[in-house]
mmCIF file of C-alpha atoms in Angstrom:
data_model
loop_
_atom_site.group_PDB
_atom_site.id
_atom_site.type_symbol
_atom_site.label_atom_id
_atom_site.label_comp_id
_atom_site.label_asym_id
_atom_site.label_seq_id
_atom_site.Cartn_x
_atom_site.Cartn_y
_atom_site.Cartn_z
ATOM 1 C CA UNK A 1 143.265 -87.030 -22.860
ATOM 2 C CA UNK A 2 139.394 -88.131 -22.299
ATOM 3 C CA UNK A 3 139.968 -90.775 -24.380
ATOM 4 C CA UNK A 4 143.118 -91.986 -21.458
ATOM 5 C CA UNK A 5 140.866 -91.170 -18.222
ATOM 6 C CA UNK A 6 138.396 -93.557 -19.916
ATOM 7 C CA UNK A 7 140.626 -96.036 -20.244
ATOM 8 C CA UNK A 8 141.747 -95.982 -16.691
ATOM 9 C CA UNK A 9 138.164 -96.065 -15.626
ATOM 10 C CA UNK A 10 137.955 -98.701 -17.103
ATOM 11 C CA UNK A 11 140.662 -100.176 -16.478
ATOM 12 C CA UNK A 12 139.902 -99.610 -12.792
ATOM 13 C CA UNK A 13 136.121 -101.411 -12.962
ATOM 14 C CA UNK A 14 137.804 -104.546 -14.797
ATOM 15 C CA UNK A 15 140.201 -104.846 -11.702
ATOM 16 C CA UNK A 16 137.463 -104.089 -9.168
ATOM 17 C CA UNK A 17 135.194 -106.452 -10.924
ATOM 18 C CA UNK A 18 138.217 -109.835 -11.234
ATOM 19 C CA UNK A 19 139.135 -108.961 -7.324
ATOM 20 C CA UNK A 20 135.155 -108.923 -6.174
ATOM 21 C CA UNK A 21 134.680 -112.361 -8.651
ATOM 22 C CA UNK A 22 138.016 -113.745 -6.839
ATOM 23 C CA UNK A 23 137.122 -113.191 -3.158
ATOM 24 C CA UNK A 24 134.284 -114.805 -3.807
ATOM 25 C CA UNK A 25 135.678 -118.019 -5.456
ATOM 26 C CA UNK A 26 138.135 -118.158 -2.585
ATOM 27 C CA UNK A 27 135.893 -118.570 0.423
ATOM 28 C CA UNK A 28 134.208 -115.530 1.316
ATOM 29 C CA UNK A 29 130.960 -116.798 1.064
ATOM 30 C CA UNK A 30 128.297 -117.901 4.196
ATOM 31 C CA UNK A 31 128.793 -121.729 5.377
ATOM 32 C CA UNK A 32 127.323 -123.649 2.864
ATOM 33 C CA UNK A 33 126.860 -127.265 3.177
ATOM 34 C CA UNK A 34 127.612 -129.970 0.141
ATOM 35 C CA UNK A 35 126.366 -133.589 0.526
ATOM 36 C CA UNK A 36 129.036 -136.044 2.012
ATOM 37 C CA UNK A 37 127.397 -138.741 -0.004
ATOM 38 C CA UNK A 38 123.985 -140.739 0.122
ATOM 39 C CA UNK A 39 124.632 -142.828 3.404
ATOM 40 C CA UNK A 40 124.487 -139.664 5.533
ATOM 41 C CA UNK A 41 122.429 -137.272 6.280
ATOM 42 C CA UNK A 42 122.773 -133.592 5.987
ATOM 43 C CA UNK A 43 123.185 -131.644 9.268
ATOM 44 C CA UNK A 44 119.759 -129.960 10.552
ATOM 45 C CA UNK A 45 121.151 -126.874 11.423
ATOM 46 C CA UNK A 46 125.267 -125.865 10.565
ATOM 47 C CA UNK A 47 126.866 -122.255 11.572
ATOM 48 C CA UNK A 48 129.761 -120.686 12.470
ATOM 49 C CA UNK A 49 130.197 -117.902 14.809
ATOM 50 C CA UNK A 50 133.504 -117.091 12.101
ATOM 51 C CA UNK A 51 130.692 -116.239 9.574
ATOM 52 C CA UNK A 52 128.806 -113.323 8.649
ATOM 53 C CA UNK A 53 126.849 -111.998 5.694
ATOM 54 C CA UNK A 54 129.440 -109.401 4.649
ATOM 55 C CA UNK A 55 132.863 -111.119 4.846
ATOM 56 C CA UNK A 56 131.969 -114.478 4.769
ATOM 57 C CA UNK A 57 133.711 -116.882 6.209
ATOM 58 C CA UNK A 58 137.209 -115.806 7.945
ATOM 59 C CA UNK A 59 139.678 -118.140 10.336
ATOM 60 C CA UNK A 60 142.448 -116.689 11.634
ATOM 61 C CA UNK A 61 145.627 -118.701 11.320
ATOM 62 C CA UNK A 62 146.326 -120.584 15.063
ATOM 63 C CA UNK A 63 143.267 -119.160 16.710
ATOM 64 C CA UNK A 64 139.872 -121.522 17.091
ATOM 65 C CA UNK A 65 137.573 -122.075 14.000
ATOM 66 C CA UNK A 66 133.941 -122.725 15.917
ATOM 67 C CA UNK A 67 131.492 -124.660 15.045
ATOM 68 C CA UNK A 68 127.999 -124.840 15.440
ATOM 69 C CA UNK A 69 125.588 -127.633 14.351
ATOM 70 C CA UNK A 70 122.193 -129.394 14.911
ATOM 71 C CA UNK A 71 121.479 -133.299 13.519
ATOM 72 C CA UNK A 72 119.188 -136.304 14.528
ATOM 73 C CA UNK A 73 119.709 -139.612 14.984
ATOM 74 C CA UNK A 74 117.282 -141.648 12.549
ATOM 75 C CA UNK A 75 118.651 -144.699 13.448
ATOM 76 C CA UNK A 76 117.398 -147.123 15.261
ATOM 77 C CA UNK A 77 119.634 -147.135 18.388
ATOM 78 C CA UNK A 78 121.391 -144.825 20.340
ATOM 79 C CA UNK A 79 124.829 -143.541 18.930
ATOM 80 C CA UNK A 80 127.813 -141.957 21.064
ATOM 81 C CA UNK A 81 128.766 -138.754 19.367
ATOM 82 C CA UNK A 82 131.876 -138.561 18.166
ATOM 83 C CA UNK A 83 133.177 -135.678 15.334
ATOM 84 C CA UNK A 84 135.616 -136.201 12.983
ATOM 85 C CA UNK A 85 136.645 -132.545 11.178
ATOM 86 C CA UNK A 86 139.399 -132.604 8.132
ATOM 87 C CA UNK A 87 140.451 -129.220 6.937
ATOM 88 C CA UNK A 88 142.121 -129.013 4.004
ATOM 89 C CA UNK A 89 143.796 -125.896 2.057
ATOM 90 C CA UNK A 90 142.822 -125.319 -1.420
ATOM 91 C CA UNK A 91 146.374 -125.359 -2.553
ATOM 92 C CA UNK A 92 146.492 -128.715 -0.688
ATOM 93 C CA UNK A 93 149.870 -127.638 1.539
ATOM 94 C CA UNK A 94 148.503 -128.457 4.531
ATOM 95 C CA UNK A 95 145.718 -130.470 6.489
ATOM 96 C CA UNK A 96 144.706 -131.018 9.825
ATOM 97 C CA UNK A 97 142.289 -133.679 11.186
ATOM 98 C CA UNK A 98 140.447 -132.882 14.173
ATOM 99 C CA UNK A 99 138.603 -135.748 16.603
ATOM 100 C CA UNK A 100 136.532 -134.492 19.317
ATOM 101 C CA UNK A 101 133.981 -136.367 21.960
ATOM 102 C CA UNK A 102 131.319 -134.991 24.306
ATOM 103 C CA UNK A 103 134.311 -135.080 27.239
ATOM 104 C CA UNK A 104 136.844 -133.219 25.179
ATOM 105 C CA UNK A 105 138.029 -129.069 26.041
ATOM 106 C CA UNK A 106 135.925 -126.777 24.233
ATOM 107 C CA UNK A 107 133.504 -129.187 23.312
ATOM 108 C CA UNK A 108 129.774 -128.659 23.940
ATOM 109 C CA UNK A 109 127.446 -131.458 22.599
ATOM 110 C CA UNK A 110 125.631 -134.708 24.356
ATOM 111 C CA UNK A 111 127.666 -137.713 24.685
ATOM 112 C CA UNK A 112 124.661 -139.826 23.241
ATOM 113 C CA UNK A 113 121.738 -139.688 20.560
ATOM 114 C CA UNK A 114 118.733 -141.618 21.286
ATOM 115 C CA UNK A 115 116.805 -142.917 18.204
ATOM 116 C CA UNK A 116 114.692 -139.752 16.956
ATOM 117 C CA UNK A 117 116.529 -137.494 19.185
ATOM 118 C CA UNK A 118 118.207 -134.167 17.592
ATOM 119 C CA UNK A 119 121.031 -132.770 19.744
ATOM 120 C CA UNK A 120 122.522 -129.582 19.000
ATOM 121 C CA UNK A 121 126.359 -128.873 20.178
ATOM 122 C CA UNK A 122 129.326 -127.010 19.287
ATOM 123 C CA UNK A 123 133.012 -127.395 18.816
ATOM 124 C CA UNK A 124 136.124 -124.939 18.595
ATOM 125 C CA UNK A 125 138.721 -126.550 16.585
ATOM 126 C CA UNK A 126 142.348 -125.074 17.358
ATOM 127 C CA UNK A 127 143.796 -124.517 13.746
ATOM 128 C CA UNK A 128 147.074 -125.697 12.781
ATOM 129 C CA UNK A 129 149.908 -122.715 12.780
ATOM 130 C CA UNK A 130 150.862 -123.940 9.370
ATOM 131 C CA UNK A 131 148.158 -122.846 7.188
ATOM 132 C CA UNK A 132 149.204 -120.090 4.934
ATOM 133 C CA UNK A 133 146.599 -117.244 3.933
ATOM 134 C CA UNK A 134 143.605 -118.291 1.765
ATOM 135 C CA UNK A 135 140.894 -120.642 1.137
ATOM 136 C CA UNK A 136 140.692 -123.743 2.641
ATOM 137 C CA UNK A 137 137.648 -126.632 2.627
ATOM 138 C CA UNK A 138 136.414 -128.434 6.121
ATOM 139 C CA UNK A 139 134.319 -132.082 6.266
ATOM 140 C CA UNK A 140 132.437 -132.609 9.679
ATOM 141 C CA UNK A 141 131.617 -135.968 10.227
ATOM 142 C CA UNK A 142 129.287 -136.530 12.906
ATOM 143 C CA UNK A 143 129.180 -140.226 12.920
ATOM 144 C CA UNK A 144 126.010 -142.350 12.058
ATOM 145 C CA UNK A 145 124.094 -138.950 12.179
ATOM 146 C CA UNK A 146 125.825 -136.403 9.753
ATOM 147 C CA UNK A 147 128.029 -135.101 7.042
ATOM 148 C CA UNK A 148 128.811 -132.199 5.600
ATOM 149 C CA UNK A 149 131.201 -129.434 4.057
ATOM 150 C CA UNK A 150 131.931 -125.752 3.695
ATOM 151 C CA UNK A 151 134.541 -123.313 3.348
ATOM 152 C CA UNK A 152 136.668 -120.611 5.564
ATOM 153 C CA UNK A 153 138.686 -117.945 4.187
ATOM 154 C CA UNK A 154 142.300 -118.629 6.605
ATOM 155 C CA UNK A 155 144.139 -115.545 7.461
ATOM 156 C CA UNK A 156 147.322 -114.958 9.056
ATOM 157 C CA UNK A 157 147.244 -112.661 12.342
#
C-alpha cells in the first residue's frame, strides 16, 4: 500500500513538474526582447502593462495587447515614427499585422525623432478574434530606430 501512495506522489510531482516546465516554454515568461538583426537597434526601454512577474505575459483573445517602449534616433536626421507590429501564433494558424502612426486611436508616441532624441510612446494593438488559446510571438518595428521581439501567452475570454 506505501509502496502505491509513493507512486502517486510521485506520480503527482512528475506532472506538476512537465505542466510548470510547459507554461513556461509557452509564453509565461516577462517581455523579453531578441535582436531583429544587426541594422537595428534594440529598444531602450520595452514593457507591457499585460505583463507581470507572476503570470507572465497574458493577452486576452479580441481585447487590446499594450505596448510600451522607449528608443533613440542615432541617425543623422529626423525620422517620422511609424510602428509596424506582426503577431504570430506559435502553431502558425493565425497572424495579424498591425501599422500604427503618431495620429492613429490609441496611439501615444511623437510623430518625429530628431537626431539624438529618445521618445518614449505607447500603443494598444486590438487583437484579432481568431487567435486560439496559447503562445504566440510579436516583432515591433519602429522604423530607422528599433526592433525587437517577445512573447504573450493569448487566452480566450
Amino acid at each position: 500500500m506505501e509502496s502505491m501512495i509513493a507512486k502517486m506522489v510521485l506520480f503527482l510531482l512528475l506532472l506538476a513538474v512537465s505542466l510548470r516546465s510547459c507554461g513556461a516554454s509557452f509564453g509565461y515568461e516577462p517581455v523579453t526582447l531578441e535582436e531583429c538583426g544587426d541594422k537595428e537597434s534594440n529598444f531602450t526601454s520595452f514593457n507591457s502593462s499585460n505583463c507581470d512577474s507572476r503570470r507572465g505575459c497574458v493577452a486576452f483573445i479580441g481585447e487590446r495587447l499594450r505596448l510600451e517602449f522607449s528608443a533613440k534616433n542615432n541617425n543623422q536626421y529626423a525620422v517620422d515614427v511609424v510602428v509596424l507590429v506582426t503577431i504570430e501564433s506559435l502553431d502558425r494558424s493565425h497572424t495579424q499585422y498591425f501599422r500604427a502612426s503618431c495620429q492613429d486611436y490609441y496611439i501615444n508616441f511623437p510623430c518625429t525623432a530628431k537626431p539624438n532624441e529618445e521618445i518614449t510612446g505607447y500603443m494598444q494593438i486590438p487583437l484579432d478574434k481568431e487567435y486560439k488559446e496559447g503562445a504566440a510571438t510579436f516583432t515591433v518595428h519602429a522604423y530607422s530606430l528599433a526592433c525587437g521581439r517577445g512573447r504573450v501567452y493569448m487566452k480566450d475570454m
